[in-house]
Coordinates of C-alpha atoms and ligand atoms in Angstrom, one line a residue:
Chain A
X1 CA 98.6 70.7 254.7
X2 CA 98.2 73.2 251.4
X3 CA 101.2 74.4 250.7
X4 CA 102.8 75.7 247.7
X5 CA 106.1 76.4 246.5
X6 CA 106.7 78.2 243.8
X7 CA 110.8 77.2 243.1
X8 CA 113.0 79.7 240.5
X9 CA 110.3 79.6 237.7
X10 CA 110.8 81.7 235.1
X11 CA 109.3 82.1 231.4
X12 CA 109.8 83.6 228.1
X13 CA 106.7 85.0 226.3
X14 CA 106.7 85.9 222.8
X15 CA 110.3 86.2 222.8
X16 CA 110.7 88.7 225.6
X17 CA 111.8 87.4 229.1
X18 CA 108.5 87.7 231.1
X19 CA 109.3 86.2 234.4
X20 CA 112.8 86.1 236.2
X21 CA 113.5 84.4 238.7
X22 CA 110.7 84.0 240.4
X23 CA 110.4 82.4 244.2
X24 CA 107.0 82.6 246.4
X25 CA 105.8 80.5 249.1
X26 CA 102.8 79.9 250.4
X27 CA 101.7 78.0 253.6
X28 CA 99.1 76.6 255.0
X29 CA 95.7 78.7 255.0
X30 CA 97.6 81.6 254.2
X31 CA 96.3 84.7 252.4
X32 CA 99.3 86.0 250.0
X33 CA 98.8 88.9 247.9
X34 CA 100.8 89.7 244.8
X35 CA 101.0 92.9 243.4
X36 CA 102.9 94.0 240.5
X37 CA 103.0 96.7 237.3
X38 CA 100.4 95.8 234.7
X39 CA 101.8 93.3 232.1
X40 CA 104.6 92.1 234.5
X41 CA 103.3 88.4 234.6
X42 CA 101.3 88.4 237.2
X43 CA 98.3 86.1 235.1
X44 CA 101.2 84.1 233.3
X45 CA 102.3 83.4 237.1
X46 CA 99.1 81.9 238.0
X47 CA 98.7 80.1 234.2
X48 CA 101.8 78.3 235.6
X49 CA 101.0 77.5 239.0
X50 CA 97.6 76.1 237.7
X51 CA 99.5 73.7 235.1
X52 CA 98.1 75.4 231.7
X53 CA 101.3 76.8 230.9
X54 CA 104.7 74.7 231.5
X55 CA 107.6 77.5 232.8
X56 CA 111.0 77.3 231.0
X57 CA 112.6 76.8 234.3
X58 CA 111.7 75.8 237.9
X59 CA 109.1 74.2 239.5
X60 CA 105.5 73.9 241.1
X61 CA 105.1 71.9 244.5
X62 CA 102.6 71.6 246.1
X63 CA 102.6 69.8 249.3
X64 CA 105.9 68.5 248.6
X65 CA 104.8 67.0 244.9
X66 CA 106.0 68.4 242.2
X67 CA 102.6 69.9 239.8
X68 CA 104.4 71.3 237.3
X69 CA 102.8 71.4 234.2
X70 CA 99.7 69.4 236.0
X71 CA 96.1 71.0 236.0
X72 CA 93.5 69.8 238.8
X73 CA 94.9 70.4 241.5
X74 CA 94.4 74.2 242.4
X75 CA 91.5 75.7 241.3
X76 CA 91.6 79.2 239.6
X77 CA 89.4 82.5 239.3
X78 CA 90.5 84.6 236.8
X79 CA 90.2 88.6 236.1
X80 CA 86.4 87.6 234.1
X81 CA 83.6 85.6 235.9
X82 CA 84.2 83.3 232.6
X83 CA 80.3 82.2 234.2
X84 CA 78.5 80.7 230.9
X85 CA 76.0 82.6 229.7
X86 CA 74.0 79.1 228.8
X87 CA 73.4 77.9 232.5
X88 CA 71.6 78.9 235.7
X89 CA 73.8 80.0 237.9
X90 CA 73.2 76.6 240.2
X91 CA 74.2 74.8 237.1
X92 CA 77.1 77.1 236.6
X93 CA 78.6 76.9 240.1
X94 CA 78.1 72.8 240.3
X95 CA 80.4 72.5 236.7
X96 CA 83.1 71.6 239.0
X97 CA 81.8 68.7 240.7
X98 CA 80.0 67.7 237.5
X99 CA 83.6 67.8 236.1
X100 CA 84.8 65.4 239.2
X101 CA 82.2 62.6 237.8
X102 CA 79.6 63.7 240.3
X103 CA 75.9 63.0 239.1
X104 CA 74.2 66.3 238.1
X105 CA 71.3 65.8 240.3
X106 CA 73.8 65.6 243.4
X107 CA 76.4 68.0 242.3
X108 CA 73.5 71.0 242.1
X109 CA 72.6 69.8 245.7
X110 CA 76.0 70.1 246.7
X111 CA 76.5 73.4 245.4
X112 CA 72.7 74.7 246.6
X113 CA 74.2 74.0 250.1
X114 CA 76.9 77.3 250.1
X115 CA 73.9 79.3 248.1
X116 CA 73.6 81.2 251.3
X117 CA 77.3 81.6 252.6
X118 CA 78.2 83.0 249.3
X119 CA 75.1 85.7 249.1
X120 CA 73.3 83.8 246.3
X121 CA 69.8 82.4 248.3
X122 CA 66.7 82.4 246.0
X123 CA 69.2 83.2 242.5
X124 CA 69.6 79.3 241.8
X125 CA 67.9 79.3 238.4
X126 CA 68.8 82.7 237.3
X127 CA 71.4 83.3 234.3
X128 CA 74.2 85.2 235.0
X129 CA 73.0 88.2 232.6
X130 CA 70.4 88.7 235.4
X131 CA 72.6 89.1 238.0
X132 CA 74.6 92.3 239.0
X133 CA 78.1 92.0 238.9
X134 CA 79.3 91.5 242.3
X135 CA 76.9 88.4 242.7
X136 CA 78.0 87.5 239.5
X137 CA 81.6 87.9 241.0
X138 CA 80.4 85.7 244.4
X139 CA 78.6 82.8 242.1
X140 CA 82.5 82.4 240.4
X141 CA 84.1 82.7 243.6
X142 CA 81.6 79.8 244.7
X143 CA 82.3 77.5 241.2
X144 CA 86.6 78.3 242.6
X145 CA 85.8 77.3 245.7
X146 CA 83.9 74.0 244.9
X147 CA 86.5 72.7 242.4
X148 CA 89.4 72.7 244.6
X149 CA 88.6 74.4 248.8
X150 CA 92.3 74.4 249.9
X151 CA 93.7 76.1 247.5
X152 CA 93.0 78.5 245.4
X153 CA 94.4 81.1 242.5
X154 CA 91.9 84.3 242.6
X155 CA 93.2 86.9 239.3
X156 CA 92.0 90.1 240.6
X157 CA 88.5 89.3 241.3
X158 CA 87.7 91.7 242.1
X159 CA 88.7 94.7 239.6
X160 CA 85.6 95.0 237.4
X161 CA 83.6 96.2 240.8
X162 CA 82.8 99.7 241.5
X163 CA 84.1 100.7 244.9
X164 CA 81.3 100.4 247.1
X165 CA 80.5 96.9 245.9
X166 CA 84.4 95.9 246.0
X167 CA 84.4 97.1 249.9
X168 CA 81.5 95.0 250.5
X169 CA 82.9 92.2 249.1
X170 CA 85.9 92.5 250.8
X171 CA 84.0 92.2 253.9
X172 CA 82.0 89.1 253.1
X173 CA 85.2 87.9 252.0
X174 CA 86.6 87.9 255.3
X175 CA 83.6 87.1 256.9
X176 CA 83.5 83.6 254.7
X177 CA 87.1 83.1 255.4
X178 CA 86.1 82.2 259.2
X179 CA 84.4 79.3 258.2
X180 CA 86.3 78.4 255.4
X181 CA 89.8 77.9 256.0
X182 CA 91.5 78.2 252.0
X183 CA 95.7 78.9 251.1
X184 CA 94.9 82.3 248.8
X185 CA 97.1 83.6 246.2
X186 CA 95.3 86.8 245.2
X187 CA 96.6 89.1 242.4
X188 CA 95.4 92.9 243.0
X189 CA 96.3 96.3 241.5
X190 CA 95.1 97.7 244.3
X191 CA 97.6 98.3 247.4
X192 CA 94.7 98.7 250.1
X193 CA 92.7 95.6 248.6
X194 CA 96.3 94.0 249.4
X195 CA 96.7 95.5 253.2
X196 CA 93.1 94.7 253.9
X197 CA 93.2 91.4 252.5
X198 CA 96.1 89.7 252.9
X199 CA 98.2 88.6 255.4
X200 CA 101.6 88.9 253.2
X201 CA 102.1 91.0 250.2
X202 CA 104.5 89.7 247.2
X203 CA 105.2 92.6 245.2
X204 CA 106.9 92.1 242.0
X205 CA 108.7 94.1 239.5
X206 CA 108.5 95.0 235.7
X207 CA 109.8 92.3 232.9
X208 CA 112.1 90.1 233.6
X209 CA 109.6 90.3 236.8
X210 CA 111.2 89.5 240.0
X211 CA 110.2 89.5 243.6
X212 CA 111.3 93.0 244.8
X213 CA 109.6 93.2 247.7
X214 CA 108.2 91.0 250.3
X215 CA 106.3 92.0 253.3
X216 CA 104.1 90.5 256.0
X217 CA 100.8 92.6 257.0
X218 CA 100.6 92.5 260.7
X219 CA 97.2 94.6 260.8
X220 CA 95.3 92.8 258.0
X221 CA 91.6 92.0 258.5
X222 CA 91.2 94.5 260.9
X223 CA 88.1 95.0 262.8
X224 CA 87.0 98.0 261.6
X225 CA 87.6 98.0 257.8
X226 CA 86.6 101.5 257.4
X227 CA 89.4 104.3 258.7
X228 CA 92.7 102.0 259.3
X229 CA 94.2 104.1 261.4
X230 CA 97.3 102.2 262.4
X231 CA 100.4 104.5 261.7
X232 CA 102.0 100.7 260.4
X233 CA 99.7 101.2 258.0
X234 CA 100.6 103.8 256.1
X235 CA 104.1 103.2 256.5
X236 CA 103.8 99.5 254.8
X237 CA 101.6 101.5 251.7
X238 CA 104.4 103.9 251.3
X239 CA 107.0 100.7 251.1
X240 CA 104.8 99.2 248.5
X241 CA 104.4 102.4 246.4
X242 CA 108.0 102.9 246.4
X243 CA 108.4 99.3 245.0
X244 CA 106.0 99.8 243.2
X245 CA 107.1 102.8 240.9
X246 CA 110.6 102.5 240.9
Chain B
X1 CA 56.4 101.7 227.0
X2 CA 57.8 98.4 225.9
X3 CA 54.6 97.1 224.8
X4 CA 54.0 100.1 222.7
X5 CA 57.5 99.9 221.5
X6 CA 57.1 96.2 219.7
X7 CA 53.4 97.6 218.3
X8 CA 55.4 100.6 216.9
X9 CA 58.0 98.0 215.5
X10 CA 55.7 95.7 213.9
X11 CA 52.8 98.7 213.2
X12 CA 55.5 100.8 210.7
X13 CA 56.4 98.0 208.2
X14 CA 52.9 97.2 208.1
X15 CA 51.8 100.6 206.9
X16 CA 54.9 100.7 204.4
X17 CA 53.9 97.8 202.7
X18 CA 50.4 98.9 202.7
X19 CA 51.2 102.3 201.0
X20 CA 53.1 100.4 198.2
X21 CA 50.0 98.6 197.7
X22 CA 48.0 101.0 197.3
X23 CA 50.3 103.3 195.4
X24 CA 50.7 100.2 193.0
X25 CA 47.1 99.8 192.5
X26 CA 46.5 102.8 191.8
X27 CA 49.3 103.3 189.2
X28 CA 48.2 99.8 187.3
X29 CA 44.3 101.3 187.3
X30 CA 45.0 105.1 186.6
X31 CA 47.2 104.4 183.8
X32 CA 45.2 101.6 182.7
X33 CA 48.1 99.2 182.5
X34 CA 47.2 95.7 180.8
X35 CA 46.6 92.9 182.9
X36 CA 49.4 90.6 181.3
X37 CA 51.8 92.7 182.3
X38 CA 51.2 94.2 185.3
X39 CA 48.1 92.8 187.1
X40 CA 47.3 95.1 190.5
X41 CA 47.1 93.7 194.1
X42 CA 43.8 92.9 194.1
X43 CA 43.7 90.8 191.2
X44 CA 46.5 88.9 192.5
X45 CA 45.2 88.3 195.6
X46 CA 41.6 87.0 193.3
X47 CA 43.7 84.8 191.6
X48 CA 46.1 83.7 194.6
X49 CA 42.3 82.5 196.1
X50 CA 41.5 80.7 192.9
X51 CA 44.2 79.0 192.5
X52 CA 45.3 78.1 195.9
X53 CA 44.1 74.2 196.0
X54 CA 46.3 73.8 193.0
X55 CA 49.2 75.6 194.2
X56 CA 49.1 73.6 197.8
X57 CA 49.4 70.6 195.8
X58 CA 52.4 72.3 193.7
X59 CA 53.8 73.6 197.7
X60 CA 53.6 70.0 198.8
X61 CA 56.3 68.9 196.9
X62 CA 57.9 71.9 197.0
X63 CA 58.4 71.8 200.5
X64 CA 59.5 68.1 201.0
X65 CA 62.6 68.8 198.5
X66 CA 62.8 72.2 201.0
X67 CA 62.7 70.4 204.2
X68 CA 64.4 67.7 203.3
X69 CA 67.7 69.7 202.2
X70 CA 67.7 72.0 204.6
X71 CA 67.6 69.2 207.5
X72 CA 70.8 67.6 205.3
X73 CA 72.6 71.6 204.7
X74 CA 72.4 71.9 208.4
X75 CA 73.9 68.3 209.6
X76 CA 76.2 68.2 206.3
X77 CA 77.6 72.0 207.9
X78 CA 77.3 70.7 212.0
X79 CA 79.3 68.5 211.2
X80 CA 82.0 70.0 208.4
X81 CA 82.0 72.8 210.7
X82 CA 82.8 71.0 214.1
X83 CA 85.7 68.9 212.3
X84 CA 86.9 72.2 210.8
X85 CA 87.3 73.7 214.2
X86 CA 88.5 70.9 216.0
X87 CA 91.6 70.0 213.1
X88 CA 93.0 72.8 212.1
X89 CA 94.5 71.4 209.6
X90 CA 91.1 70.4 208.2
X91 CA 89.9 74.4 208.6
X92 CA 93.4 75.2 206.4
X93 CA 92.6 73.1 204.0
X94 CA 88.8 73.7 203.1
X95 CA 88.1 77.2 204.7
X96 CA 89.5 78.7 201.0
X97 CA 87.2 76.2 199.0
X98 CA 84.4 76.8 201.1
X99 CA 84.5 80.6 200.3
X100 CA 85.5 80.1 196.6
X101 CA 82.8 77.8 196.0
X102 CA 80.3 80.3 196.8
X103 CA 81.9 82.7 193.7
X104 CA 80.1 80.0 191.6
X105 CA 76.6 80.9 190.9
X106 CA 73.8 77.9 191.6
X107 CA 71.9 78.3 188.6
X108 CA 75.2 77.3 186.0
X109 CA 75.3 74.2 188.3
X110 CA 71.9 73.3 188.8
X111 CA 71.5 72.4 185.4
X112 CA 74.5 69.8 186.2
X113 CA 72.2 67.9 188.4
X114 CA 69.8 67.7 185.7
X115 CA 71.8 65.8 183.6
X116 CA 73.6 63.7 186.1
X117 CA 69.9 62.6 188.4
X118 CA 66.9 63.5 186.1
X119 CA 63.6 65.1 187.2
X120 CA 63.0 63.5 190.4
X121 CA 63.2 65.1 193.5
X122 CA 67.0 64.4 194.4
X123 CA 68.8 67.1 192.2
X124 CA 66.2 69.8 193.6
X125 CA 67.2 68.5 196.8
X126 CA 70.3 69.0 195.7
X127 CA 70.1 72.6 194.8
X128 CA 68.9 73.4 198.3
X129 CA 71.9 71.8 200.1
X130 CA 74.3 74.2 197.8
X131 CA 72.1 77.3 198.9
X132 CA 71.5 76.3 202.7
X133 CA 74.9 75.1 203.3
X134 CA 77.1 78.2 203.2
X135 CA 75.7 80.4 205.4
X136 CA 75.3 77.9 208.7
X137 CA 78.8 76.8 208.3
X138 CA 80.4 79.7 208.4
X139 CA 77.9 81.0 211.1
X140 CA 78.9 78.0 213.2
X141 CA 82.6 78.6 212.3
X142 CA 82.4 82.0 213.1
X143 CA 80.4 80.7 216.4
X144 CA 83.0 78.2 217.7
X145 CA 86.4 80.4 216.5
X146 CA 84.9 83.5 218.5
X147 CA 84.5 81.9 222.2
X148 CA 86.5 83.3 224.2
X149 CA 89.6 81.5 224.9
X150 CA 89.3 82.3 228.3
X151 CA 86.5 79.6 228.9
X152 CA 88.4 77.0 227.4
X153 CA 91.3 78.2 229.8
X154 CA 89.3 77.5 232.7
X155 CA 87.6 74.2 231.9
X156 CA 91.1 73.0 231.3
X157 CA 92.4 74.3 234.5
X158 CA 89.2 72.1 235.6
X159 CA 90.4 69.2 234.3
X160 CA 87.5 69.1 231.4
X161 CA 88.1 66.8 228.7
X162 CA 88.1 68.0 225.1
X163 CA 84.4 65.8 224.5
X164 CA 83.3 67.9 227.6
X165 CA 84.5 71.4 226.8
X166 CA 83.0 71.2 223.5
X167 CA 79.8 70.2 224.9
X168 CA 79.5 71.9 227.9
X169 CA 81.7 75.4 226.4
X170 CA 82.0 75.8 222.7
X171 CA 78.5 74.4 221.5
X172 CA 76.2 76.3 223.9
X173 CA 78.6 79.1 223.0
X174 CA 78.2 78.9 219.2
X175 CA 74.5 78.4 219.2
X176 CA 73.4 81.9 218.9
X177 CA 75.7 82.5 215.8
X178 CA 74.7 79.0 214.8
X179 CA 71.0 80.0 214.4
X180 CA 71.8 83.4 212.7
X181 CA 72.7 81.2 210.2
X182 CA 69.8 79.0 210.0
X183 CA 67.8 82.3 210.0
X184 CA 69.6 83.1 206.5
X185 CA 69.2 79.8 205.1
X186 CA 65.7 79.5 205.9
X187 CA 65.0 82.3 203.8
X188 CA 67.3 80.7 200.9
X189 CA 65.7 77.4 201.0
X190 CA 61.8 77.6 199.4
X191 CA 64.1 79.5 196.8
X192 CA 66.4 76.8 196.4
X193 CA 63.8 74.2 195.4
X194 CA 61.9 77.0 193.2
X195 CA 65.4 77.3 191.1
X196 CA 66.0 73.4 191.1
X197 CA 62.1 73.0 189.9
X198 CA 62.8 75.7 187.1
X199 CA 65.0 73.8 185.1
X200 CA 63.0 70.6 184.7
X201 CA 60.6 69.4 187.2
X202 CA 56.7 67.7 186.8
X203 CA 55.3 69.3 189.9
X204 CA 56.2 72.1 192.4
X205 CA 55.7 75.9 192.8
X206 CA 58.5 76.5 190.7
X207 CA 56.9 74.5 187.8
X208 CA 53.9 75.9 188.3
X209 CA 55.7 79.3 187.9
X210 CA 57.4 78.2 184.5
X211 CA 54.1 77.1 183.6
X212 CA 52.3 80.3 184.5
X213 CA 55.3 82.5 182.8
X214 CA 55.0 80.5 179.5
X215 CA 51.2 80.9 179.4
X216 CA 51.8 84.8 180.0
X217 CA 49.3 84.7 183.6
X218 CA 50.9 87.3 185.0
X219 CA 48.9 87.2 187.6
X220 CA 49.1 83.5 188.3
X221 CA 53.3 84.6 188.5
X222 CA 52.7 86.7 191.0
X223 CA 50.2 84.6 192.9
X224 CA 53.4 82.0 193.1
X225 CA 55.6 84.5 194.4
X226 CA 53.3 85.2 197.1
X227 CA 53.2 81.5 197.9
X228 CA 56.9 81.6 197.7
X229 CA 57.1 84.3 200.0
X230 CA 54.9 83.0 202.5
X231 CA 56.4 79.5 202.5
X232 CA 60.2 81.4 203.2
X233 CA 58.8 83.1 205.9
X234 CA 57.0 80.1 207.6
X235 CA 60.2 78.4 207.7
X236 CA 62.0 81.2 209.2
X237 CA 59.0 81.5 211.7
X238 CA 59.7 77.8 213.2
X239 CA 63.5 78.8 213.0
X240 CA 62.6 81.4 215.2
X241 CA 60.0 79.7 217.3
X242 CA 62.9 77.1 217.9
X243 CA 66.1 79.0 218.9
X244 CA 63.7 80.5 221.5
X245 CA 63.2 77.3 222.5
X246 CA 67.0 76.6 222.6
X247 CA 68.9 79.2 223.6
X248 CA 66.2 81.4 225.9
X249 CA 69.2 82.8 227.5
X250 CA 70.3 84.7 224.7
X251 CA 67.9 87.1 224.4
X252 CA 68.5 87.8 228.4
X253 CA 72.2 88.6 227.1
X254 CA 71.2 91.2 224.1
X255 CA 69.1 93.0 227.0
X256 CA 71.8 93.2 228.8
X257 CA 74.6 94.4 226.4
Ligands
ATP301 N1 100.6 83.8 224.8 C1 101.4 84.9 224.9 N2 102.3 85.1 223.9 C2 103.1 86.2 224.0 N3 103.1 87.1 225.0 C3 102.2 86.9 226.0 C4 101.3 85.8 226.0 N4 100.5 86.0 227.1 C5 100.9 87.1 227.7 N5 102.0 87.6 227.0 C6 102.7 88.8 227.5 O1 103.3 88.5 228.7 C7 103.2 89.7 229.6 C8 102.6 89.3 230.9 O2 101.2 89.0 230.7 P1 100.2 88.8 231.9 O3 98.9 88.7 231.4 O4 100.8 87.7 232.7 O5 100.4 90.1 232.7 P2 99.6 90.6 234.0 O6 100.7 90.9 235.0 O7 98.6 89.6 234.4 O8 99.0 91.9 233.5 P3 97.6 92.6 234.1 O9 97.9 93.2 235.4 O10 97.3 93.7 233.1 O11 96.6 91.5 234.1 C9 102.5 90.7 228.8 O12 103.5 91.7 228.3 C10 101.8 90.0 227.7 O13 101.7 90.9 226.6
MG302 MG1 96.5 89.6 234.5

C-alpha cells in the first residue's frame, strides 16, 4: 500500500534554515494538501521527497523503505508543465514509459489509451504551443500519472490557470480520481483549492518552516462544487487563514 | 491579412533596393562618371552575363573549400560545444580563449596558412573553419546553458540518464539557438574562402576578384561581388530550408510568445 512518511526532515538552503522540523504522513490513496507562505519550502519539500535533493536530517519512507535521496520512485508535477516544446504531445506524455525501457511504438499506445480520461482525444500529434493551458496542464498531469500511478507529488498545478479553467479542472480532477485511485501530495496557495481538494490540509509556517497546523477536511469533494454551504466550512478556512497569517 | 502581411514584408526591401539602383544609375550617367571607377547597374549586370561561365568555373572551387569548412566549423563546434557544457571544467578553461581568439583578425592569420600549406585548397579551407566556427559555438553554448533547469529537474526525478537527458532535453532544446548560429556562419562562409583565395590561390571567385582588381575591370569586381552575394545567400537559403525541416515546432513557439 502507498504510503509515505515523511520523518523530522529538515534542510538548510543557502545558509538560511529553510525547513524545521518537518513531519507529514501520508496513507494510502489519500489526498493531502499542503499549504504554506510563499518561499517557506514548500517545492524544496517535494525536491526531497522525490530524491533530487538529500535533506540534512531525517528521512523518506515510503512503504516502510527508506527513499531518501532515491529518485524513481514517486513521480512529480511541478509549478510549469516542463512539457517539451520539441514533441507531440503523445510523444511527450509516453517519455515516462520510454524512460522505463518500454519500446516507443508501445509506450505511445500505452499513453493514447488515457487520451480520453485526461481530456486530450484527437490532440495526439499536436505540440504543446498549440494547446491552451489547461490541456496543456491535463497532458503533464497525464506524463505524472504514467511514470509512477500510486503516488504522486503535484507543485501547484494548477496556479498558472485563470479561475474558470482552474474550477473545471478541479472537477475533472475529481471525477478521474474515481477511477484512478493515487496517494496525492498537492501544494496550493489557494485555501478553497485545498478544502475542495483534499481530504487533509498540512499547513506549514514561514522559515525554519514547521507544520503549524494540521487538519482533516470532512466535507471535501462535495457534490455540488459550486456554493459550499456547510457552516464546517467556513469555520476550517478561517482556521487556515489564521495559521496562515500569523 | 497574413498573406498580405509577408507580401508587404518581402515587397518593401524589394523596392528599397530598387530605388538605390536606380538612384545609382542615374548618378554614374548624369555625372558621366568613368566606367573604371564606377560602372552603373546595368553594365554590371552585362558583364555579370558575360562572364558568368567563367565565374561558375571560379564558384566551383569556391564553394567546395566553402562547403567543406563549414561542414568541419559546424562538427569541430557540436562537438567543442557539447564537451564544454557537459565538463565544466572544460567550459572554464576555453570559454576565455574562445572569446579572445576572436580579437584576432582572420586576415593577419590567413597569410599563416599560406606559408605553413601552400596554394591548395586546405589553408582556404582553413580560413573558413576560423570564420564559421565562432558563431555556432557559442550559439550552441548559449543554447544548452539556457534550458531551463527545470527540465533537467524532472527527467532526473524520472530516472533519465545523463546520455538520455541530453538527447531527449538539452539538444532538441538548443537546436533553435544552434541554427541561429548556422544562419550567421552561413553568411560568413563564401566570404571566408573569398579572403583565403585573396592571398594566393590559382582558381576561385576570390582570385578572379584579385585578378579583375589588378586589371582595373571594375565592373568585372563588382560582377564577383554579386556572385559572392548570391552564393552567401544560397547557403543561408538551404540553412533555412533545413532548420524548418528540423525543428518545425519552433516557429509554432514564436507564434505563440
Ligand atoms: N538552490 C537553492 N539555494 C539556495 N536557496 C534556495 C535554493 N532553492 C530554494 N532556495 C530558497 O529556499 C526557500 C524555499 O524555496 P521553495 O522554492 O521551496 O519555496 P516554495 O515554498 O515552493 O515557494 P513558492 O510557494 O513561491 O513556490 C526560498 O527562500 C528560496 O529562495
Ligand atoms: Mg514552489
Amino acid at each position: 500500500m502507498p504510503e509515505i512518511i515523511v520523518d523530522g526532515i529538515s534542510k538548510t538552503l543557502g545558509g538560511l534554515l529553510t525547513l524545521g522540523k518537518i513531519n507529514i504522513q501520508a496513507n494510502n490513496q489519500e489526498f493531502i494538501g499542503i499549504l504554506g507562505p510563499s518561499g517557506c519550502g514548500k517545492s524544496t519539500l517535494f525536491n526531497i521527497i522525490s530524491g533530487l535533493l538529500k535533506p540534512d536530517a531525517g528521512r523518506v519512507l515510503i512503504d516502510g523503505k527508506d527513499f531518501t535521496g532515491i529518485t524513481g520512485r514517486v513521480s512529480y508535477m511541478h509549478q510549469k508543465d516542463l512539457l517539451l516544446p520539441s514533441c507531440s504531445i503523445l510523444d511527450n506524455t509516453s517519455i515516462p514509459l520510454v524512460l522505463k525501457g518500454i519500446p516507443k511504438q508501445r509506450a505511445r499506445a500505452m499513453a493514447a489509451e488515457h487520451f480520453e480520461q485526461f481530456g486530450l482525444t484527437g490532440f495526439k500529434n499536436y505540440y504543446p504551443a498549440q494547446l491552451s493551458g489547461g490541456m496543456r496542464q491535463r497532458a503533464a498531469l497525464l506524463r505524472t500519472y504514467l511514470f509512477s500511478s500510486d503516488i504522486m507529488l503535484l507543485d501547484e498545478p494548477f496556479a498558472s490557470l485563470d479561475a474558470i479553467t482552474r474550477r473545471n479542472m478541479h472537477i475533472w480532477l475529481l471525477d478521474v480520481l474515481r477511477e484512478l485511485h493515487p496517494t496525492i501530495l498537492f501544494i496550493t496557495h489557494d485555501v478553497e483549492e485545498a478544502l475542495f481538494l483534499c481530504g487533509r490540509v498540512y499547513v506549514l509556517s514561514e522559515c525554519p518552516s514547521e507544520v503549524r497546523l494540521e487538519v482533516e477536511v470532512p466535507i471535501c469533494r462535495s457534490e455540488s462544487s459550486r456554493t459550499i454551504t456547510d457552516p464546517r466550512y467556513s469555520q476550517l478556512r478561517d482556521e487556515i487563514m489564521t495559521a496562515l497569517t500569523i | 491579412m497574413k498573406k498580405s502581411r509577408n507580401i508587404a514584408d518581402i515587397g518593401v526591401p524589394i523596392f528599397f533596393i530598387f530605388l538605390l539602383l536606380v538612384l545609382w544609375e542615374l548618378i554614374v550617367s548624369w555625372g558621366k562618371i568613368p566606367e573604371w571607377i564606377l560602372p552603373g547597374p546595368l553594365q554590371i549586370m552585362k558583364t555579370f552575363g558575360e562572364t558568368l561561365p567563367r565565374m561558375l568555373e571560379h564558384a566551383r572551387s569556391t564553394m567546395l573549400e566553402c562547403l567543406l569548412g563549414f561542414a568541419a566549423a559546424i562538427i569541430l563546434a557540436f562537438i567543442i560545444a557539447v564537451v564544454m557544457d557537459e565538463l565544466p571544467l572544460v567550459k572554464k578553461a576555453l570559454y576565455p580563449l574562445l572569446i579572445t581568439s576572436q580579437t584576432v583578425p582572420i586576415v593577419s592569420v590567413a597569410p599563416l596558412f599560406i606559408i605553413w600549406f601552400g596554394y591548395g585548397i586546405l589553408p582556404k579551407i582553413l580560413v573558413v573553419i576560423l570564420v564559421c566556427f565562432f558563431p555556432v559555438v557559442i550559439s550552441l553554448l548559449g543554447g544548452l546553458a539556457a534550458v531551463d533547469r527545470d527540465y533537467l529537474e524532472l527527467f532526473r526525478s524520472m530516472g533519465a540518464s545523463r546520455m538520455a537527458i541530453f538527447r531527449m532535453v538539452k539538444l532538441p532544446l538548443s537546436l533553435p539557438a544552434f541554427f541561429s548560429g548556422l544562419k550567421i556562419s552561413a553568411s560568413y562562409s563564401v566570404m571566408g574562402a573569398v579572403i583565403g583565395e585573396w592571398l594566393g590561390a590559382k582558381e576561385g571567385i576570390g582570385y578572379y576578384l584579385t585578378l579583375s582588381q589588378r586589371s582595373y575591370m571594375v565592373d568585372r569586381v563588382f560582377a564577383a561581388i554579386l556572385a559572392i552575394t548570391i552564393l552567401s545567400l544560397l547557403i543561408f537559403a538551404v540553412i533555412i530550408a533545413v532548420e524548418r525541416l528540423v525543428i518545425p515546432w519552433h516557429r509554432l513557439n514564436e507564434q505563440h510568445q
